[in-house]
Coordinates of C-alpha atoms and ligand atoms in Angstrom, one line a residue:
X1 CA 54.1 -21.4 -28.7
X2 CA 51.0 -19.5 -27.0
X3 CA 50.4 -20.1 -23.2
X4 CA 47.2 -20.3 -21.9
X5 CA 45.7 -20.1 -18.9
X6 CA 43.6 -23.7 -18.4
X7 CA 40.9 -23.8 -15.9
X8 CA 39.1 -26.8 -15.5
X9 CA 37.0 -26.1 -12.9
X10 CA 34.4 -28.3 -10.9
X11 CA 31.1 -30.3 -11.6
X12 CA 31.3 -31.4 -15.0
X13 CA 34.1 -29.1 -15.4
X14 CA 37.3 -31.0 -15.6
X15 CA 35.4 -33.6 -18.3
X16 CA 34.8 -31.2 -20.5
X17 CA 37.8 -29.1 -20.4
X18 CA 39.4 -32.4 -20.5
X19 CA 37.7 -33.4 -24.0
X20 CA 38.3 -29.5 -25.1
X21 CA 41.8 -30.0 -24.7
X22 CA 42.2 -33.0 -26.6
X23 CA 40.4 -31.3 -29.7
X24 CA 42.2 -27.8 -29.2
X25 CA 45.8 -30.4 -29.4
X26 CA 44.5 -32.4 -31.9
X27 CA 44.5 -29.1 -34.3
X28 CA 48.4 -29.2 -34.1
X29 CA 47.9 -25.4 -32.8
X30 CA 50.4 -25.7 -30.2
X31 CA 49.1 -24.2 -26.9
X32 CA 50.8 -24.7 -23.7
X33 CA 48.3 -24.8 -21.1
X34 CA 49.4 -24.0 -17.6
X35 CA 46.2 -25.8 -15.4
X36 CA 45.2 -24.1 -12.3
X37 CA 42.4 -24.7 -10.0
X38 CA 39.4 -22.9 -9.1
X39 CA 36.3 -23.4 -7.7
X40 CA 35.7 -26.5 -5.1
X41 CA 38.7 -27.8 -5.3
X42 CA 40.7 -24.6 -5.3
X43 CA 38.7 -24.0 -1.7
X44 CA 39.9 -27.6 -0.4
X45 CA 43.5 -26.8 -1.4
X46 CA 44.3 -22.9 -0.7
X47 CA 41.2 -22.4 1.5
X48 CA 40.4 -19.8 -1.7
X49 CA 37.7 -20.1 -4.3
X50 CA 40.0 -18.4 -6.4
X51 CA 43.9 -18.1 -5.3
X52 CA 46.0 -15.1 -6.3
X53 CA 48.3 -17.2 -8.6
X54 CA 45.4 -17.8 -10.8
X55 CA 44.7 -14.1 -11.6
X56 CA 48.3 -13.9 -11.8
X57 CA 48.6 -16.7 -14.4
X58 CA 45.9 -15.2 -16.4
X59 CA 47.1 -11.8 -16.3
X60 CA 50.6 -12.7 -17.4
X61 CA 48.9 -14.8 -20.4
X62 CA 46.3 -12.5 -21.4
X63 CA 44.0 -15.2 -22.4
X64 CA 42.3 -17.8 -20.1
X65 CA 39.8 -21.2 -21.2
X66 CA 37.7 -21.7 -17.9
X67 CA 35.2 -24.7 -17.7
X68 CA 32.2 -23.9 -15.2
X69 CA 33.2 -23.4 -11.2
X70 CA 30.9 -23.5 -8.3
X71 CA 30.7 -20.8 -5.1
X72 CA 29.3 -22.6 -2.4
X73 CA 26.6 -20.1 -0.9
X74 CA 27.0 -19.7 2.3
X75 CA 30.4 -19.8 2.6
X76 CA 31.4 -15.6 2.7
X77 CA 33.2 -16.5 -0.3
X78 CA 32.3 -13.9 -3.5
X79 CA 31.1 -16.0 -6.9
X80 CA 34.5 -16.7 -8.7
X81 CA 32.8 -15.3 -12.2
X82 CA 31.8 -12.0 -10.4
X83 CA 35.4 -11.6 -8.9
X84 CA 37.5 -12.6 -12.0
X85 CA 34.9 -9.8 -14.4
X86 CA 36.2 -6.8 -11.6
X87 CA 39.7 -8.2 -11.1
X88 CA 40.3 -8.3 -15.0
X89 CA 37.8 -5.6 -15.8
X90 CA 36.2 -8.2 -18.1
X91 CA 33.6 -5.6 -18.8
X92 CA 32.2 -7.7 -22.2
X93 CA 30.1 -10.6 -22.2
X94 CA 29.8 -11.9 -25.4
X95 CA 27.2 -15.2 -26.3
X96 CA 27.7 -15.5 -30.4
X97 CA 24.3 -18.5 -30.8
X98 CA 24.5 -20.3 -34.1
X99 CA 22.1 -23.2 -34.6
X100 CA 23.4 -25.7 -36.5
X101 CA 22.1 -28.6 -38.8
X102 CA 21.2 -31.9 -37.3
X103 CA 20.3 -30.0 -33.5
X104 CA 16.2 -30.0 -33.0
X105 CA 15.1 -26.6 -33.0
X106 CA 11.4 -24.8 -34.4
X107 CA 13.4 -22.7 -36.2
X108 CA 15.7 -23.0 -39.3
X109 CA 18.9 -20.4 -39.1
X110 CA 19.8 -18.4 -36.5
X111 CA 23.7 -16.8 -36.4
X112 CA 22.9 -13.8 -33.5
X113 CA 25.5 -12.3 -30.8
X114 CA 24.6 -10.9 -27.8
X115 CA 26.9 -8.3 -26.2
X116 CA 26.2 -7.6 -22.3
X117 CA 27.2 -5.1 -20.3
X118 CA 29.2 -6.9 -17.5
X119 CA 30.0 -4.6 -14.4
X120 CA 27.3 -2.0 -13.6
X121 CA 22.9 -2.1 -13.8
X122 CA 20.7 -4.2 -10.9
X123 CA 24.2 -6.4 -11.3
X124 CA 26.3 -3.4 -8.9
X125 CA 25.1 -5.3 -5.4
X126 CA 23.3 -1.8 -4.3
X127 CA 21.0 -3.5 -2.4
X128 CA 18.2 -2.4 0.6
X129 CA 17.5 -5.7 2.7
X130 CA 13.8 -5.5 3.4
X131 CA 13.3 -4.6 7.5
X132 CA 16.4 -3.1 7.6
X133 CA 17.6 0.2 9.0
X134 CA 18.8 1.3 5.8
X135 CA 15.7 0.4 3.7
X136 CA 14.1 2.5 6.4
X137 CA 16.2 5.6 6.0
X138 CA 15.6 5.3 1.9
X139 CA 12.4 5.2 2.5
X140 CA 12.6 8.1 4.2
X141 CA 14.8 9.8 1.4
X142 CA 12.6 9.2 -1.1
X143 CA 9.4 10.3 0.5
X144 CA 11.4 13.5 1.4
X145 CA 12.8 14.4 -2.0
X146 CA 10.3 12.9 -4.6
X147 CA 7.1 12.0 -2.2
X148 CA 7.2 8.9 -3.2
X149 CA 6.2 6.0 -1.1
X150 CA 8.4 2.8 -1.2
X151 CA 6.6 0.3 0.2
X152 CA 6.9 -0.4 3.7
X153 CA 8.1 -4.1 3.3
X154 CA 9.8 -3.7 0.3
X155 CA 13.8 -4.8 -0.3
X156 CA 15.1 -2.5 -2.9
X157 CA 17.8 -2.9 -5.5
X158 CA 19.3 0.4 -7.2
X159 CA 19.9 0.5 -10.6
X160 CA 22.9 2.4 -12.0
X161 CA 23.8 3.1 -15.6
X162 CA 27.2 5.2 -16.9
X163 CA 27.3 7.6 -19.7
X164 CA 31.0 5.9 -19.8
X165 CA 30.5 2.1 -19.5
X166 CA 27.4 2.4 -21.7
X167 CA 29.8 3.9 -24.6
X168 CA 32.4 1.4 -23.7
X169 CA 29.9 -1.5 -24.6
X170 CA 28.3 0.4 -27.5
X171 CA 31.5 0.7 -29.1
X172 CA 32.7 -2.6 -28.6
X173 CA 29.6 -4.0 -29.9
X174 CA 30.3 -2.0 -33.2
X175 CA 33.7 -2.7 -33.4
X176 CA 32.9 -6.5 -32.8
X177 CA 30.1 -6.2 -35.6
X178 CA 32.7 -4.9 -38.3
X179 CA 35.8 -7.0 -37.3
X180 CA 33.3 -10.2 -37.9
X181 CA 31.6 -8.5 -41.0
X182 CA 28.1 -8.1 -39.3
X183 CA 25.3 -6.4 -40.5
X184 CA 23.5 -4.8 -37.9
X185 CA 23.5 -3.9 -34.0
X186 CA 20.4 -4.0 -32.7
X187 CA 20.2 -2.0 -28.8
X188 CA 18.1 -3.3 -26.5
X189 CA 16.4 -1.1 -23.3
X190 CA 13.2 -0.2 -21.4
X191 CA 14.3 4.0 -21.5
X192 CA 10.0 4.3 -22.0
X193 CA 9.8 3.4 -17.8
X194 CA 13.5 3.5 -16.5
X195 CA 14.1 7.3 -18.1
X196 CA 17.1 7.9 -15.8
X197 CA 19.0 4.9 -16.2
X198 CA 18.0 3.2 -19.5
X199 CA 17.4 6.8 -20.8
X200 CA 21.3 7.1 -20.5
X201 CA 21.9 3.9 -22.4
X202 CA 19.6 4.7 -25.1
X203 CA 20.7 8.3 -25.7
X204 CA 24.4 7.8 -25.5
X205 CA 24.1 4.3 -27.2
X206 CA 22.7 6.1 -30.2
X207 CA 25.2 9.0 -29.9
X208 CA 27.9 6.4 -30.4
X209 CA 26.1 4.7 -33.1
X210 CA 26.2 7.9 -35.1
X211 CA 30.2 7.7 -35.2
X212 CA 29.5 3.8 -36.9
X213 CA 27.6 4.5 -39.9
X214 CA 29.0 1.7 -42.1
X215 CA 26.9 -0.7 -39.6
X216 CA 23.6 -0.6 -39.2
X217 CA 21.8 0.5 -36.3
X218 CA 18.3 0.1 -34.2
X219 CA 17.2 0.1 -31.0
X220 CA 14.2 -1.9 -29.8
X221 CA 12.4 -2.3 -26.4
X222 CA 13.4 -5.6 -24.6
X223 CA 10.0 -6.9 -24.6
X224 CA 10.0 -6.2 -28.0
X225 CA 13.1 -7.4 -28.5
X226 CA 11.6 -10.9 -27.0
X227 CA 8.7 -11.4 -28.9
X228 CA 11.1 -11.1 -32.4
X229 CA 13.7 -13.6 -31.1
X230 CA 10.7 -16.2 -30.2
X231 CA 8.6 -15.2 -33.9
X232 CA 11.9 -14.8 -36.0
X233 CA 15.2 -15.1 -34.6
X234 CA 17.0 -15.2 -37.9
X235 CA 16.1 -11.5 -38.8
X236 CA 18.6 -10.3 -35.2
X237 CA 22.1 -10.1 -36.0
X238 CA 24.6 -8.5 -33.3
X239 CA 22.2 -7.6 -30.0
X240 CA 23.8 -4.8 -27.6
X241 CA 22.0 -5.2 -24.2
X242 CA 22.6 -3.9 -20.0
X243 CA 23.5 -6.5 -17.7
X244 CA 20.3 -7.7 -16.6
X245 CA 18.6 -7.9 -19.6
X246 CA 21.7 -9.4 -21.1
X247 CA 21.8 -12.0 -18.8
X248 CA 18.5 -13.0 -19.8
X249 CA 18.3 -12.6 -23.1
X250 CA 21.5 -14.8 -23.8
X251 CA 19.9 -17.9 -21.8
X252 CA 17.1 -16.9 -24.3
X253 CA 18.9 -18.0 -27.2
X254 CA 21.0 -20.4 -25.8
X255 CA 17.7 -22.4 -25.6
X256 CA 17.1 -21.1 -29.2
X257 CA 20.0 -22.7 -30.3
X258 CA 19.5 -26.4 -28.3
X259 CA 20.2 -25.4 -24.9
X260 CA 23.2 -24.6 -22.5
X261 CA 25.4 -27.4 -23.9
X262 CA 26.3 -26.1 -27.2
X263 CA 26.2 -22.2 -25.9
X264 CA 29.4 -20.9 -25.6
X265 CA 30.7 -17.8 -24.1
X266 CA 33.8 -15.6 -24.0
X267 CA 34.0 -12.1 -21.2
X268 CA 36.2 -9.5 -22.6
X269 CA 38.3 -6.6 -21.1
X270 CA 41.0 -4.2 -22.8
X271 CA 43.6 -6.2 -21.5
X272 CA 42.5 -9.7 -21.0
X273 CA 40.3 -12.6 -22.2
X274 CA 38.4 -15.5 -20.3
X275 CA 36.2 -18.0 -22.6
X276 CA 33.8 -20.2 -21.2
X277 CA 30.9 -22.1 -21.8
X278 CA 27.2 -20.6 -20.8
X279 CA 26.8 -23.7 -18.7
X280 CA 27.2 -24.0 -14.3
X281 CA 29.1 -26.9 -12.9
X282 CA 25.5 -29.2 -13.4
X283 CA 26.6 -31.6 -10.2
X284 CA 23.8 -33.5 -11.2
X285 CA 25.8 -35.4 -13.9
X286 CA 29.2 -34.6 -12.9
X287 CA 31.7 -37.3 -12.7
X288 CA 29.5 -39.8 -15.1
X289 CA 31.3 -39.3 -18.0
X290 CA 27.8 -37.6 -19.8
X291 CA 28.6 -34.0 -20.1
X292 CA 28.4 -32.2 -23.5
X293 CA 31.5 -30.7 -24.3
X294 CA 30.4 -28.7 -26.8
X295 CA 29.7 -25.2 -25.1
X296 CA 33.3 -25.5 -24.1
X297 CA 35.0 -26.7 -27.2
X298 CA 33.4 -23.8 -29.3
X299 CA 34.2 -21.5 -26.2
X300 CA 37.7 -23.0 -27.4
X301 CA 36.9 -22.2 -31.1
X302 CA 36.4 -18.4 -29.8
X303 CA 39.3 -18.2 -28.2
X304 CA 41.5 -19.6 -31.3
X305 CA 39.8 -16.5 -33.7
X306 CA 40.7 -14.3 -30.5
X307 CA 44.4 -15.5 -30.8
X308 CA 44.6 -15.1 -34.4
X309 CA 44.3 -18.8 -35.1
X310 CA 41.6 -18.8 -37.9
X311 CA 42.3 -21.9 -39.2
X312 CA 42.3 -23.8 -36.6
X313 CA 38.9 -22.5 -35.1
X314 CA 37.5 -23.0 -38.6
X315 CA 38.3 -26.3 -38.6
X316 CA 37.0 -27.3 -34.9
X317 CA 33.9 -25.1 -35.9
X318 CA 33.4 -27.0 -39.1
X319 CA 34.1 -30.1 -37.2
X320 CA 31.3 -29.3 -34.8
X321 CA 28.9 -28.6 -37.0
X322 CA 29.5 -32.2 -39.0
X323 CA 29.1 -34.5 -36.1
X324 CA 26.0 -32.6 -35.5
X325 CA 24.5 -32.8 -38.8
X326 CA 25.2 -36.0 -39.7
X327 CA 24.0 -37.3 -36.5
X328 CA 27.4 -39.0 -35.0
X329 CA 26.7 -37.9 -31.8
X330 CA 23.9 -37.8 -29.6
X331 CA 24.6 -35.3 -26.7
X332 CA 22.6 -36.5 -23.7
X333 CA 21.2 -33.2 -23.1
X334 CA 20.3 -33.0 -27.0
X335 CA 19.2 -36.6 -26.6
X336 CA 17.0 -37.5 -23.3
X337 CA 15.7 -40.7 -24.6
X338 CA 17.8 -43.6 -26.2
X339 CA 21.8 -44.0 -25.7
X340 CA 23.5 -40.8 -25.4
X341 CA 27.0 -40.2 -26.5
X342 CA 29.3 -39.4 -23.9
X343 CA 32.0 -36.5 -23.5
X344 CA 34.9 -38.3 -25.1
X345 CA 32.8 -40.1 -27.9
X346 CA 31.8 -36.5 -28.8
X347 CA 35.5 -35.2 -28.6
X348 CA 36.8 -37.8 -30.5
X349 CA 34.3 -37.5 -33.4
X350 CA 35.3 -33.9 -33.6
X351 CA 38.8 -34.9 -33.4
X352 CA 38.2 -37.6 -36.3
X353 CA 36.9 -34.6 -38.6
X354 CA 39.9 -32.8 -38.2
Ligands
LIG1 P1 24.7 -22.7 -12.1 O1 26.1 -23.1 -11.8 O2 24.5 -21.7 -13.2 O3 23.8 -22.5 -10.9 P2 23.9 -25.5 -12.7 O4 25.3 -26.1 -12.8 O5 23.0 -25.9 -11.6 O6 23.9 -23.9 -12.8 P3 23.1 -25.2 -15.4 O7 24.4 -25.0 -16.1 O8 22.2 -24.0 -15.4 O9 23.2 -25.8 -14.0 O10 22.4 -26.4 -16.1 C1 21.2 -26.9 -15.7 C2 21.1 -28.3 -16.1 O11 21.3 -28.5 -17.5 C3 22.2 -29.1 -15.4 O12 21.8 -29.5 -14.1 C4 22.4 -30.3 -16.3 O13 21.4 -31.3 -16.1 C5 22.1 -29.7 -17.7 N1 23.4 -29.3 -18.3 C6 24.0 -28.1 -18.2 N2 25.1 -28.1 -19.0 C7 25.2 -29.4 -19.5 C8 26.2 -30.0 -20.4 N3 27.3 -29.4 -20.8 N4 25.9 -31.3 -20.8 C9 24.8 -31.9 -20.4 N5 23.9 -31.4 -19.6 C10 24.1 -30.1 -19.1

């Protein structure tokens, strides 16, 4: 029997993990989930947003399923996503978006991955407040070495990319491309305007492309990269991008694919795995019983393939894909008019494919 780390989470959270749960049992796969806290009502109980014995579970199991938590801003806390990517070096992001049948959508296959770079780019928190003494004395630097005048109300954010955590993510995006049996890695940047930093990306991310020849290989500029994914999404396969374009390109096609609710996500280190839906804590609907549960039951699906469970991810996949297409469930966020299904309905029709 496997162990897994189970983190319901807050919002809508504990619903959907709840219904994810039920369909992950239901497979007969035999996971022991050992439930910890985080998020809200970590913070009521521990006075921590995310205790120590919650890394600890998840480092001694490897693998953790997390439904969405919530940082209170404000608060001094740091955001519980941010924390658990350094703790864990989760240094992957990885959004696979497959439309399928039966979800409205303008377009008419799309299977597409994108890979994100998860710990360095305008993501590092090297930040200038605007006013302050230290945006002053930048200022000042820059003028000094490259007479160039920053703005004198401007904030600044500084942008670093790594020879070394650009080749990490390259490589892991080819690897992931031939372990799954896909054809292409396509590498997005802007190295045309940001020479220095997504100059490094693009030379070294072509360097490590070289040493993957049985996959193929092109790199694009974001904006180009943008305008296919709107005209034709189905011609993108595997999509290698930094952190900040990552981060916007994956909401991209989670809305390509029928929106947040069916977009799941896993975050990848050497070591360890967390899987989670695309989707915050939405405290708008939470406790009404209305949430999809889908993002987090294929988040599930990812982590099954990740634990060598192929069978029983197929099946929860395929499961998925028929209460979609044959229109037995009617996700309120898929559905914003007429009767919506709600999060068990949709759990237990999964379940009933099984
Ligand atoms: P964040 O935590 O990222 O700040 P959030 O919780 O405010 O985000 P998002 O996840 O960005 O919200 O979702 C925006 C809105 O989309 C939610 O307020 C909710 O109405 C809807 N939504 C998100 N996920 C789901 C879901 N799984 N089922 C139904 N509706 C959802």
């Amino acid at each position: 029997m496997r162990t897994v780390t189970l983190i319901p989470g807050d919002g809508i959270g504990p619903e959907v993990a709840e219904a994810t749960r039920r369909v992950v049992d239901a497979t007969g796969v035999g996971i022991e989930w050992e439930v910890h806290e985080a998020g809200l009502p970590a913070i009521e109980r521990y006075a921590a947003p995310l205790p120590p014995h919650v890394l600890t579970s998840i480092r001694t199991n490897k693998v953790a399923l997390k439904g969405p938590v919530t940082t209170p801003v404000g608060t001094g806390f740091r955001s519980i996503n941010v924390a658990l990517r350094q703790e864990l070096d989760l240094y992957a992001s990885v959004r696979p978006c497959v439309l399928y049948p039966g979800v409205p959508s303008r377009y008419e296959s799309i299977d597409l991955v994108v890979v994100r770079e998860n710990t360095e780019d305008l993501y590092e928190g090297i930040e200038f407040e605007e006013g302050s003494r230290e945006v002053e004395k930048l200022r000042g630097y820059v003028k000094y070495m490259h007479g160039f005048e920053i703005a004198k109300d401007a904030g600044v954010s500084v942008k670093p990319i790594s020879i070394s955590a650009t080749e990490a993510i390259v490589r892991f995006a080819f690897e992931f491309a031939l372990r799954r049996r896909r054809r292409r890695v396509t590498l997005g940047h802007k190295a045309n305007i940001m020479k220095f930093s997504d100059g490094v990306w693009l030379e070294n991310g072509i360097k490590m492309a070289d040493t993957y020849r049985s996959v193929g290989f092109e790199e694009m500029q974001v904006d180009e990269l943008a305008m296919w994914l709107a005209h034709a999404p189905e011609e993108l396969d595997v999509i290698v991008l930094p952190n900040l374009y990552g981060d916007i390109i994956s909401d991209l096609c989670a809305g390509l694919i029928g929106g947040l609710g069916l977009a799941p996500g896993m975050n990848l280190g050497k070591e360890y795995a967390v899987f989670e839906p695309t989707h915050g804590s939405a405290p708008d609907i939470a406790g009404q019983g209305r949430a999809n549960p889908i993002a987090m039951i294929l988040s599930a699906v990812l982590m099954l393939r990740h634990l060598d469970r192929p069978a029983e991810a197929n099946s929860i996949e395929q499961g998925v894909a028929r209460v979609l297409a044959e229109g037995r469930v009617r996700p309120a966020d898929l559905s914003p008019e007429g009767r919506s299904s709600s999060t068990t309905e949709i759990a237990e029709a999964i379940i009933e494919t099984l």
